[in-house]
Amino acid sequence: MPTLNLQHALLRYIQEINGAGHDAAGWSDWLPAIGCPVEGNDDEAVDVEVFPDRPDLLSHETIARAARSFLGSVVEDPSMEVSDSGVELVVDPSLAEVRPVILAAIVRGVDTGSTSAERDEFIQSLMDHQEKLHLTLGRKRRFSSIGVHDLSALAAPFRVVTVPASHSFVPLGMTEEMSIEQILGEHPKGMEYAHLMEELDSYPVILDSNDDILSFPPIINGDHTTVTEATSDFFIDVTGWDQRACEACLMLVCLSLAERGGNVESVHVTGHDGATTSTPRGDAREHRIPHRLIQKILGLDLGSDEIAAALTRMGGQLIESRTVTDGANSVERWADCAVGEQEHVVMMPRWRSDIMHPIDVVEDIAIGYGYDNMPEQLSALHLDAIPLKSSHLNRRARASLRALGIQETQSLTLSNERDQFELLRWPHEGGMSVIANPITGDHTMLRQYILPSLLRLLAANRHHELPQRVYELGTVVRDTANATRVAWACAEVGGGFTAAKGIAQALLRDLGAEVGEARFVALGAQDGPWIDGRGAGVMVSEEVVGQFGEVDPAVSHEFGLRSPIQAGEFDIDAMGRLIPDPVL
């Protein structure tokens, strides 16, 4: 979740442009109510943690607009005024398999400030907003990426084409031309995002009518379009693979510039499929909300006036509350609203990409109404909680091992084949669940055994004094199904096989096994991580439920351990199935 450092001076300047005041201290009160925790607030700035479901709050300008609505300073229109620029952008068919979603807009007459310091703050704020949108909506530029350019340095119309790796231009921040191949291999931004261009034979670039390169998306802009203190007219391009993310990014950048007095103009984009659309669209989105859904979720029977007031605080608008008289109005779209029921027709801003379903609008109504204003009510549904049988079993297993002085730990369910099978000499148990894109070689699969995780834990703590006695009751994955196992590992002198057998017997006893119900079978070094003749398998009803013993020093050394280790691992699911529960 991104954290924003919002400067009060800049917020005050933006609010003054839009005819509103700015109460710095009050932001500590209203921001938590809208779902944004305040990390700190002083005379200079307020630090805010914005949840990823509100990408419309990631800049000074857009969060200032939200403040005006929520605090009732100004009733904001959920739509954005967009005029026609007459500018065209044509996308080559080759972009269909390279970067298919391409949108653009023009914003003129932006108030960037009256002093050099204010204009510098604006540029920095614009860049920060762009990067936060890349991180959130853009998924680190994979779903969408944004280019912001000085319109005065460009010549319309524009084209988007693909070029070979040898094609060159002067990238942002450089003084000499670099080829696409050099940018991806040498330029800091190119190296950071080169993985997005893998397996491509040709690369996307945006050209103006002079064939100058504006942008090499999603990597870097051309140097000649750099936004400066003198820039007041902007050209914005957004490219990517996700239509929704691209549209939201374009709308939010345009909104932030419009908050500074900019006039948003649409661009006629002819896509790779030959279809022409005008972007961005400024009209609000219509949502139809069944009244019964509001009652069910909030437990309140709100009137139309209350719903309208709540939506206005959230930047939306209630258009109409009506009774559905025929199925054509709602049933085809939302099965929740039937003929004869009441529904509310709501308009919400198009840049609110987080609103995808009526339940999202209901959440906005709840926030706008105020959670503190909702009455305290006890649940009308009474259910008696009954522990699961597995909970009894797990609780007794934990209690047994804790009583033996073994400390509980919890580790990752991720492991690797070498730890799981090669080092511990245990076989695969069913199909493995392998990670498609592992970040590290240590985490390439979901574990089938827990003991390797404990040995890694002991290795990480080998600089501490002995004894070290740990256990874990956790989940493993076999044949894509979860299973529960318990393992312990004790690094101690003087323990050995006898100590491991005592722990195994105590665990069996506490889980309800009668004397003689379980039998031990000798294991050799080829059967697991044990010293030959100092390991044993445990059988209940002629089914193997676990192993224990003294770990072979050759295995311990592979994990970086030099002290004697006694350990064991049991299948909790099998023990619960084969051993009758003495309590139940």
Coordinates of C-alpha atoms in Angstrom, one line a residue:
M1 CA 0.0 0.0 0.0
P2 CA 1.5 3.3 -1.0
T3 CA 2.2 6.0 1.6
L4 CA 1.7 9.6 0.5
N5 CA 3.4 12.7 1.9
L6 CA 0.9 15.4 1.2
Q7 CA 2.2 19.0 1.6
H8 CA -0.4 21.3 3.2
A9 CA 0.9 24.3 1.2
L10 CA 0.2 22.5 -2.0
L11 CA -3.2 21.2 -0.9
R12 CA -4.2 24.7 0.2
Y13 CA -3.1 26.1 -3.3
I14 CA -5.2 23.5 -5.1
Q15 CA -8.3 24.1 -2.9
E16 CA -8.0 27.8 -3.5
I17 CA -8.0 27.3 -7.2
N18 CA -11.3 25.4 -6.8
G19 CA -12.9 27.9 -4.4
A20 CA -12.5 25.9 -1.2
G21 CA -10.5 26.2 2.0
H22 CA -8.0 23.8 3.6
D23 CA -8.1 22.8 7.3
A24 CA -4.8 21.0 7.9
A25 CA -5.7 19.7 11.3
G26 CA -9.1 18.4 10.1
W27 CA -7.4 15.9 7.8
S28 CA -6.5 13.7 10.8
D29 CA -10.3 13.3 11.4
W30 CA -11.9 12.8 8.0
L31 CA -9.2 10.6 6.3
P32 CA -9.6 7.6 8.6
A33 CA -13.4 7.9 8.1
I34 CA -12.8 7.4 4.3
G35 CA -10.5 4.4 4.9
C36 CA -7.0 6.1 4.8
P37 CA -5.0 5.8 8.0
V38 CA -3.0 8.9 9.0
E39 CA 0.6 8.1 9.9
G40 CA 1.4 11.6 10.9
N41 CA 0.1 15.2 10.5
D42 CA 2.0 18.4 11.3
D43 CA 2.2 22.0 10.1
E44 CA 4.1 21.0 7.0
A45 CA 2.5 17.7 5.7
V46 CA 0.2 14.8 6.4
D47 CA 1.4 11.3 5.8
V48 CA -1.4 9.0 4.6
E49 CA -1.5 5.3 3.8
V50 CA -3.9 4.8 0.9
F51 CA -5.5 1.4 0.4
P52 CA -5.1 -0.1 -3.1
D53 CA -8.9 0.0 -3.6
R54 CA -8.8 3.8 -3.8
P55 CA -6.3 4.6 -6.7
D56 CA -8.2 7.9 -7.1
L57 CA -6.5 9.2 -3.9
L58 CA -2.9 9.0 -5.0
S59 CA -2.1 12.6 -5.7
H60 CA -2.5 16.0 -4.1
E61 CA -5.0 17.1 -6.7
T62 CA -7.3 14.0 -6.6
I63 CA -7.3 13.6 -2.8
A64 CA -8.1 17.4 -2.6
R65 CA -11.2 16.8 -4.7
A66 CA -12.2 13.9 -2.5
A67 CA -11.8 16.1 0.5
R68 CA -14.1 18.8 -0.9
S69 CA -16.8 16.2 -1.5
F70 CA -16.5 14.4 1.8
L71 CA -16.4 17.6 3.9
G72 CA -19.3 19.2 2.0
S73 CA -17.3 22.2 0.8
V74 CA -18.4 21.7 -2.8
V75 CA -20.8 19.4 -4.6
E76 CA -18.7 17.8 -7.2
D77 CA -20.0 16.6 -10.6
P78 CA -19.2 12.9 -11.1
S79 CA -18.5 13.5 -14.7
M80 CA -15.5 15.3 -16.3
E81 CA -15.9 17.9 -19.0
V82 CA -14.1 16.8 -22.1
S83 CA -13.9 18.7 -25.4
D84 CA -12.8 17.4 -28.8
S85 CA -9.2 18.3 -29.7
G86 CA -9.5 17.0 -33.3
V87 CA -6.1 15.3 -32.8
E88 CA -5.7 11.8 -34.2
L89 CA -3.5 8.9 -33.1
V90 CA -3.3 5.9 -35.4
V91 CA -2.1 2.5 -34.1
D92 CA -0.4 0.1 -36.4
P93 CA -1.8 -3.5 -36.6
S94 CA 1.5 -4.9 -35.4
L95 CA 0.7 -3.6 -31.9
A96 CA -2.0 -6.3 -31.5
E97 CA 0.6 -8.8 -30.0
V98 CA 3.0 -6.2 -28.6
R99 CA 1.0 -3.7 -26.5
P100 CA -2.6 -3.6 -27.7
V101 CA -4.3 -1.1 -25.4
I102 CA -3.4 2.5 -26.4
L103 CA -5.2 5.6 -25.1
A104 CA -4.4 9.3 -25.2
A105 CA -5.6 12.8 -24.1
I106 CA -4.6 16.4 -24.2
V107 CA -4.9 18.9 -21.3
R108 CA -4.3 22.6 -22.0
G109 CA -4.0 25.6 -19.7
V110 CA -2.8 23.9 -16.5
D111 CA -1.9 26.2 -13.6
T112 CA 1.5 24.9 -12.5
G113 CA 2.1 27.7 -10.1
S114 CA 3.2 31.3 -10.0
T115 CA 6.8 30.8 -8.7
S116 CA 9.7 28.6 -9.7
A117 CA 9.4 26.7 -6.5
E118 CA 5.7 26.0 -7.0
R119 CA 6.3 24.8 -10.5
D120 CA 9.0 22.5 -9.3
E121 CA 6.6 21.1 -6.7
F122 CA 4.0 20.6 -9.4
I123 CA 6.4 18.6 -11.6
Q124 CA 7.6 16.5 -8.7
S125 CA 4.0 15.8 -7.6
L126 CA 3.0 14.9 -11.2
M127 CA 6.0 12.4 -11.4
D128 CA 5.1 10.9 -8.0
H129 CA 1.4 10.5 -9.0
Q130 CA 2.6 8.8 -12.3
E131 CA 4.8 6.3 -10.4
K132 CA 2.2 5.4 -7.8
L133 CA -0.3 4.7 -10.6
H134 CA 2.4 2.5 -12.3
L135 CA 2.8 0.6 -9.0
T136 CA -0.8 0.1 -8.2
L137 CA -3.2 0.1 -11.2
G138 CA -0.3 -0.6 -13.6
R139 CA 1.2 -3.5 -11.6
K140 CA 4.7 -2.1 -12.1
R141 CA 3.9 -1.1 -15.7
R142 CA 2.8 -4.5 -16.8
F143 CA -0.9 -3.7 -17.0
S144 CA -0.5 0.0 -17.9
S145 CA 2.1 2.6 -18.2
I146 CA 1.8 6.4 -18.6
G147 CA 3.7 9.0 -20.6
V148 CA 3.3 12.7 -19.9
H149 CA 4.7 15.1 -22.5
D150 CA 5.1 18.8 -23.2
L151 CA 2.6 19.3 -26.0
S152 CA 4.4 22.4 -27.4
A153 CA 7.3 20.1 -28.4
L154 CA 5.1 17.8 -30.5
A155 CA 3.5 18.0 -33.9
A156 CA 0.2 16.2 -34.4
P157 CA -1.1 13.8 -35.6
F158 CA 0.5 10.8 -33.9
R159 CA 1.3 7.2 -34.8
V160 CA 2.1 4.1 -32.8
V161 CA 4.3 1.6 -34.6
T162 CA 6.8 -1.2 -33.9
V163 CA 10.5 -0.8 -34.7
P164 CA 13.5 -3.2 -34.5
A165 CA 16.0 -3.3 -31.6
S166 CA 18.5 -1.3 -33.7
H167 CA 16.2 1.8 -33.9
S168 CA 17.6 4.7 -31.9
F169 CA 16.5 8.0 -30.3
V170 CA 17.5 10.2 -27.4
P171 CA 15.8 8.9 -24.2
L172 CA 14.8 11.0 -21.3
G173 CA 17.7 12.3 -19.3
M174 CA 20.3 11.6 -22.0
T175 CA 22.0 13.8 -24.5
E176 CA 23.0 11.2 -27.2
E177 CA 20.9 8.7 -29.1
M178 CA 20.7 5.1 -27.9
S179 CA 19.3 2.1 -29.7
I180 CA 16.4 0.2 -28.2
E181 CA 18.8 -2.7 -27.5
Q182 CA 21.2 -0.3 -25.6
I183 CA 18.3 1.3 -23.6
L184 CA 17.2 -2.2 -22.4
G185 CA 20.7 -3.2 -21.5
E186 CA 22.4 0.0 -20.3
H187 CA 19.8 2.7 -19.3
P188 CA 18.7 2.4 -15.6
K189 CA 14.9 2.5 -16.5
G190 CA 15.5 0.1 -19.4
M191 CA 17.3 -2.4 -17.2
E192 CA 14.6 -2.1 -14.6
Y193 CA 11.7 -2.9 -17.0
A194 CA 13.5 -4.9 -19.6
H195 CA 11.6 -8.0 -18.5
L196 CA 8.4 -6.5 -19.9
M197 CA 10.0 -6.7 -23.4
E198 CA 11.2 -10.3 -23.2
E199 CA 10.6 -12.4 -26.3
L200 CA 9.7 -9.4 -28.5
D201 CA 11.3 -9.1 -32.0
S202 CA 9.9 -5.5 -32.4
Y203 CA 9.2 -2.8 -29.9
P204 CA 6.4 -0.2 -29.6
V205 CA 7.2 3.6 -30.1
I206 CA 4.9 6.6 -30.4
L207 CA 5.8 9.1 -33.2
D208 CA 4.6 12.6 -34.0
S209 CA 4.2 13.9 -37.6
N210 CA 7.9 14.7 -37.7
D211 CA 8.7 11.1 -36.9
D212 CA 10.2 12.1 -33.6
I213 CA 9.8 9.5 -30.9
L214 CA 7.6 10.7 -28.0
S215 CA 7.8 7.5 -26.1
F216 CA 9.1 3.9 -26.0
P217 CA 6.4 2.4 -23.8
P218 CA 6.4 1.1 -21.1
I219 CA 10.1 1.9 -20.7
I220 CA 10.9 5.6 -21.2
N221 CA 9.9 8.9 -23.0
G222 CA 11.9 10.8 -25.5
D223 CA 14.1 13.6 -24.1
H224 CA 12.7 16.3 -26.3
T225 CA 9.2 16.0 -24.8
T226 CA 10.3 16.5 -21.2
V227 CA 7.9 18.5 -19.0
T228 CA 9.5 21.7 -17.8
E229 CA 8.6 24.7 -15.6
A230 CA 7.3 26.4 -18.8
T231 CA 4.9 23.6 -19.7
S232 CA 1.2 24.3 -19.4
D233 CA -0.2 22.1 -22.2
F234 CA 0.2 18.3 -21.9
F235 CA -0.1 15.3 -24.1
I236 CA -0.7 12.1 -22.2
D237 CA -0.4 8.5 -23.5
V238 CA -1.4 5.4 -21.7
T239 CA -0.5 1.9 -23.1
G240 CA -0.8 -1.6 -21.7
W241 CA -2.7 -4.9 -21.7
D242 CA -5.5 -4.1 -19.3
Q243 CA -8.3 -1.9 -20.7
R244 CA -9.7 -1.0 -17.3
A245 CA -6.3 -0.1 -15.8
C246 CA -5.3 2.0 -18.8
E247 CA -8.6 3.9 -18.8
A248 CA -8.4 4.6 -15.0
C249 CA -4.8 5.8 -15.3
L250 CA -5.6 8.2 -18.2
M251 CA -8.7 9.6 -16.3
L252 CA -6.8 10.1 -13.1
V253 CA -3.9 12.0 -14.7
C254 CA -6.4 14.1 -16.6
L255 CA -8.3 14.7 -13.4
S256 CA -5.3 15.8 -11.5
L257 CA -4.4 18.3 -14.3
A258 CA -8.1 19.5 -14.5
E259 CA -8.0 20.2 -10.8
R260 CA -5.4 22.8 -11.6
G261 CA -7.6 24.5 -14.1
G262 CA -6.7 22.4 -17.2
N263 CA -9.1 21.8 -20.0
V264 CA -9.3 18.2 -21.0
E265 CA -9.5 17.3 -24.7
S266 CA -10.1 13.9 -26.3
V267 CA -7.9 12.3 -28.9
H268 CA -9.3 10.2 -31.8
V269 CA -7.5 6.8 -31.4
T270 CA -7.7 4.4 -34.3
G271 CA -6.8 1.0 -32.7
H272 CA -4.8 -1.9 -34.1
D273 CA -8.1 -3.4 -35.2
G274 CA -9.1 -0.3 -37.2
A275 CA -11.9 0.9 -34.8
T276 CA -11.8 4.5 -33.8
T277 CA -12.7 5.8 -30.4
S278 CA -12.3 9.1 -28.6
T279 CA -10.4 9.0 -25.3
P280 CA -10.9 9.8 -22.5
R281 CA -14.6 9.6 -21.9
G282 CA -15.7 12.1 -19.3
D283 CA -19.3 10.9 -18.6
A284 CA -20.0 9.2 -15.3
R285 CA -20.9 5.5 -15.1
E286 CA -24.5 4.4 -14.2
H287 CA -25.1 1.8 -11.5
R288 CA -28.5 0.4 -10.5
I289 CA -28.6 -0.6 -6.8
P290 CA -31.4 -2.7 -5.4
H291 CA -32.7 -1.2 -2.2
R292 CA -32.9 -4.6 -0.6
L293 CA -29.2 -5.0 -1.1
I294 CA -28.6 -1.8 1.0
Q295 CA -30.9 -3.1 3.7
K296 CA -29.3 -6.5 3.7
I297 CA -25.7 -5.3 3.9
L298 CA -26.0 -2.3 6.2
G299 CA -29.0 -3.4 8.3
L300 CA -30.5 0.1 7.7
D301 CA -33.6 1.3 5.9
L302 CA -32.2 4.5 4.5
G303 CA -34.3 7.0 2.7
S304 CA -33.5 8.4 -0.7
D305 CA -32.3 11.7 0.9
E306 CA -29.9 9.9 3.1
I307 CA -28.6 7.8 0.3
A308 CA -28.2 10.9 -1.9
A309 CA -26.3 12.7 0.8
A310 CA -24.0 9.8 1.4
L311 CA -23.2 9.4 -2.3
T312 CA -22.6 13.1 -2.7
R313 CA -19.9 12.9 0.0
M314 CA -18.3 10.2 -2.0
G315 CA -18.3 12.2 -5.2
G316 CA -21.3 10.3 -6.7
Q317 CA -24.8 11.3 -7.5
L318 CA -28.2 9.7 -6.9
I319 CA -30.2 10.2 -10.1
E320 CA -33.5 8.4 -9.3
S321 CA -35.1 6.1 -6.8
R322 CA -37.8 4.0 -8.5
T323 CA -39.9 0.9 -8.4
V324 CA -39.0 -1.7 -11.1
T325 CA -42.1 -2.2 -13.2
D326 CA -40.6 -4.4 -15.9
G327 CA -37.7 -6.8 -16.2
A328 CA -36.0 -4.8 -18.8
N329 CA -34.9 -2.2 -16.3
S330 CA -32.8 -4.3 -14.0
V331 CA -33.3 -8.0 -14.1
E332 CA -31.1 -8.6 -17.1
R333 CA -28.2 -6.9 -15.4
W334 CA -28.7 -7.6 -11.7
A335 CA -30.8 -10.6 -10.8
D336 CA -31.1 -9.2 -7.2
C337 CA -33.7 -6.6 -8.3
A338 CA -37.0 -8.0 -9.4
V339 CA -40.2 -6.4 -10.6
G340 CA -42.0 -4.5 -7.9
E341 CA -38.8 -3.9 -5.8
Q342 CA -37.2 -0.5 -5.3
E343 CA -33.9 0.4 -7.0
H344 CA -31.6 3.4 -7.0
V345 CA -30.0 4.7 -10.1
V346 CA -26.6 6.1 -9.2
M347 CA -23.9 7.9 -11.2
M348 CA -20.3 7.4 -10.1
P349 CA -17.1 8.9 -11.6
R350 CA -15.6 6.9 -14.4
W351 CA -12.2 7.3 -12.7
R352 CA -13.4 5.3 -9.7
S353 CA -12.1 2.0 -11.2
D354 CA -12.6 0.3 -7.9
I355 CA -16.4 0.4 -8.3
M356 CA -17.2 -2.8 -10.3
H357 CA -20.4 -4.1 -8.6
P358 CA -23.4 -2.8 -6.7
I359 CA -21.8 -4.0 -3.5
D360 CA -19.0 -1.4 -4.1
V361 CA -21.6 1.4 -4.3
V362 CA -23.2 0.1 -1.0
E363 CA -19.8 0.3 0.6
D364 CA -19.5 3.9 -0.5
I365 CA -23.0 4.6 0.9
A366 CA -21.8 3.2 4.2
I367 CA -18.7 5.4 4.3
G368 CA -20.6 8.5 3.2
Y369 CA -23.3 7.8 5.8
G370 CA -20.6 7.2 8.4
Y371 CA -19.9 4.0 10.3
D372 CA -20.1 6.0 13.5
N373 CA -23.7 6.9 12.7
M374 CA -24.9 3.4 12.3
P375 CA -26.8 2.0 15.3
E376 CA -25.4 -0.8 17.4
Q377 CA -27.4 -3.9 16.8
L378 CA -26.9 -7.5 17.8
S379 CA -27.0 -10.1 15.2
A380 CA -30.4 -11.5 14.5
L381 CA -28.8 -14.9 13.6
H382 CA -27.6 -17.1 16.5
L383 CA -25.2 -19.9 15.9
D384 CA -23.5 -22.1 18.5
A385 CA -19.8 -22.6 17.7
I386 CA -18.7 -26.2 17.7
P387 CA -15.0 -26.9 17.4
L388 CA -13.9 -29.1 14.4
K389 CA -12.7 -32.5 15.2
S390 CA -9.3 -31.5 13.6
S391 CA -9.1 -28.6 16.0
H392 CA -9.3 -31.0 19.0
L393 CA -6.6 -33.2 17.4
N394 CA -4.3 -30.2 16.6
R395 CA -4.7 -28.8 20.1
R396 CA -3.7 -32.0 21.8
A397 CA -0.7 -32.5 19.5
R398 CA 0.5 -29.0 20.4
A399 CA -0.1 -29.4 24.1
S400 CA 1.8 -32.7 24.0
L401 CA 4.9 -31.3 22.4
R402 CA 4.8 -28.1 24.5
A403 CA 4.6 -30.2 27.7
L404 CA 7.9 -31.8 26.5
G405 CA 9.6 -28.4 26.5
I406 CA 9.6 -28.0 22.7
Q407 CA 8.9 -24.5 21.4
E408 CA 6.3 -24.0 18.6
T409 CA 7.4 -22.2 15.4
Q410 CA 5.8 -21.4 12.1
S411 CA 7.6 -21.3 8.8
L412 CA 6.8 -20.8 5.2
T413 CA 5.0 -23.5 3.2
L414 CA 7.4 -22.8 0.4
S415 CA 10.5 -24.9 0.0
N416 CA 12.6 -26.5 -2.7
E417 CA 13.2 -30.0 -4.1
R418 CA 16.7 -30.3 -2.8
D419 CA 15.7 -29.6 0.8
Q420 CA 12.5 -31.7 0.6
F421 CA 13.8 -34.8 -1.1
E422 CA 17.5 -34.9 -2.0
L423 CA 19.0 -33.9 1.3
L424 CA 16.5 -35.7 3.6
R425 CA 16.4 -38.8 1.4
W426 CA 12.7 -38.9 1.4
P427 CA 10.6 -39.8 -1.7
H428 CA 8.0 -37.7 -3.5
E429 CA 4.6 -38.2 -2.0
G430 CA 2.2 -37.7 -4.8
G431 CA 2.4 -34.8 -7.3
M432 CA 4.4 -31.7 -6.5
S433 CA 2.9 -28.2 -6.6
V434 CA 5.6 -26.2 -8.3
I435 CA 5.8 -22.4 -8.4
A436 CA 5.6 -21.2 -12.0
N437 CA 7.7 -18.0 -11.5
P438 CA 9.8 -18.5 -8.3
I439 CA 11.5 -15.4 -7.0
T440 CA 14.3 -17.4 -5.4
G441 CA 15.8 -20.8 -5.8
D442 CA 15.0 -21.6 -2.2
H443 CA 11.2 -21.3 -2.8
T444 CA 10.3 -23.3 -5.9
M445 CA 7.5 -25.5 -4.6
L446 CA 5.0 -26.1 -1.9
R447 CA 6.5 -28.3 0.8
Q448 CA 5.6 -32.0 1.3
Y449 CA 7.5 -32.3 4.5
I450 CA 7.9 -29.9 7.5
L451 CA 11.2 -31.2 8.9
P452 CA 13.4 -29.5 6.3
S453 CA 11.9 -26.1 7.4
L454 CA 12.9 -26.9 11.0
L455 CA 16.4 -27.8 10.1
R456 CA 16.8 -24.5 8.2
L457 CA 15.5 -22.7 11.2
L458 CA 18.0 -24.4 13.5
A459 CA 20.7 -23.5 11.0
A460 CA 19.7 -19.9 11.1
N461 CA 20.0 -19.9 14.9
R462 CA 23.2 -22.0 15.2
H463 CA 25.0 -19.1 16.8
H464 CA 22.7 -19.4 19.9
E465 CA 23.5 -21.7 22.8
L466 CA 22.1 -25.3 23.0
P467 CA 19.7 -26.9 23.6
Q468 CA 17.3 -25.7 20.9
R469 CA 14.1 -27.7 20.7
V470 CA 11.4 -26.6 18.1
Y471 CA 8.3 -28.1 16.5
E472 CA 5.8 -27.1 13.9
L473 CA 2.3 -28.3 13.2
G474 CA 1.4 -27.0 9.8
T475 CA 0.2 -27.6 6.2
V476 CA 1.9 -29.5 3.4
V477 CA 0.6 -29.9 -0.1
R478 CA 0.5 -33.3 -1.9
D479 CA -1.3 -33.9 -5.2
T480 CA -2.5 -30.3 -5.0
A481 CA -4.4 -31.1 -1.8
N482 CA -3.6 -29.7 1.7
A483 CA -2.6 -32.1 4.5
T484 CA -1.6 -31.5 8.1
R485 CA 1.7 -32.8 9.5
V486 CA 3.7 -32.2 12.7
A487 CA 7.5 -32.3 13.0
W488 CA 10.0 -31.6 15.7
A489 CA 13.8 -31.2 15.7
C490 CA 16.0 -30.9 18.8
A491 CA 19.6 -29.7 18.6
E492 CA 21.0 -31.1 21.9
V493 CA 23.8 -33.1 23.3
G494 CA 22.9 -36.4 24.9
G495 CA 19.5 -36.9 23.2
G496 CA 19.8 -39.2 20.3
F497 CA 17.4 -42.0 19.3
T498 CA 16.2 -42.6 22.9
A499 CA 15.0 -39.0 23.3
A500 CA 13.3 -39.1 19.8
K501 CA 11.5 -42.3 20.7
G502 CA 10.3 -40.8 24.0
I503 CA 8.8 -37.8 22.2
A504 CA 7.1 -40.1 19.6
Q505 CA 5.6 -42.3 22.4
A506 CA 4.3 -39.3 24.3
L507 CA 2.7 -37.9 21.2
L508 CA 1.0 -41.2 20.4
R509 CA -0.2 -41.5 24.0
D510 CA -1.6 -38.0 24.1
L511 CA -3.4 -38.5 20.8
G512 CA -5.2 -41.5 22.2
A513 CA -3.1 -44.5 21.0
E514 CA -3.5 -47.5 23.4
V515 CA -0.4 -49.4 24.6
G516 CA 0.7 -51.7 21.9
E517 CA -1.6 -50.1 19.3
A518 CA 1.4 -48.6 17.5
R519 CA 4.5 -50.5 16.5
F520 CA 7.9 -49.3 15.5
V521 CA 9.8 -50.5 12.4
A522 CA 13.6 -50.1 12.1
L523 CA 14.8 -47.8 9.3
G524 CA 18.1 -47.6 7.5
A525 CA 19.9 -44.6 6.1
Q526 CA 18.3 -45.2 2.8
D527 CA 14.8 -44.7 4.3
G528 CA 15.2 -41.1 5.5
P529 CA 17.6 -38.6 7.1
W530 CA 18.6 -41.0 9.9
I531 CA 21.8 -42.7 11.0
D532 CA 21.7 -46.3 9.9
G533 CA 19.9 -48.3 12.6
R534 CA 18.9 -45.2 14.6
G535 CA 15.7 -44.4 12.8
A536 CA 12.2 -45.9 13.1
G537 CA 9.0 -45.8 11.3
V538 CA 5.7 -45.7 13.2
M539 CA 2.8 -47.9 12.1
V540 CA -0.8 -47.8 13.3
S541 CA -3.2 -50.4 11.9
E542 CA -0.4 -51.5 9.5
E543 CA -0.3 -48.0 8.0
V544 CA 2.8 -45.8 8.3
V545 CA 2.0 -42.5 10.2
G546 CA 5.5 -41.1 10.7
Q547 CA 9.2 -41.5 11.3
F548 CA 11.7 -40.4 14.0
G549 CA 15.3 -40.9 14.9
E550 CA 18.7 -39.5 15.1
V551 CA 19.6 -37.3 12.1
D552 CA 22.7 -38.4 10.1
P553 CA 25.6 -35.9 10.5
A554 CA 26.0 -36.0 6.7
V555 CA 22.4 -34.6 6.5
S556 CA 23.0 -32.1 9.3
H557 CA 26.2 -30.8 7.7
E558 CA 24.3 -30.1 4.4
F559 CA 22.1 -27.7 6.4
G560 CA 25.1 -26.1 8.1
L561 CA 24.5 -27.8 11.5
R562 CA 27.3 -29.4 13.5
S563 CA 25.4 -30.4 16.7
P564 CA 23.6 -33.7 17.2
I565 CA 20.0 -33.6 16.0
Q566 CA 17.1 -35.9 17.0
A567 CA 13.9 -35.3 15.1
G568 CA 10.6 -36.8 13.8
E569 CA 7.7 -36.1 11.6
F570 CA 4.1 -37.5 11.8
D571 CA 1.0 -37.4 9.5
I572 CA -1.6 -35.8 11.8
D573 CA -4.5 -36.5 9.3
A574 CA -3.6 -40.2 9.3
M575 CA -3.3 -40.4 13.1
G576 CA -6.7 -38.7 13.5
R577 CA -8.2 -41.2 11.1
L578 CA -6.6 -44.4 12.6
I579 CA -6.6 -43.6 16.3
P580 CA -10.0 -43.3 18.1
D581 CA -10.5 -40.0 19.8
P582 CA -10.6 -40.7 23.6
V583 CA -12.6 -37.5 24.2
L584 CA -15.3 -37.9 21.5

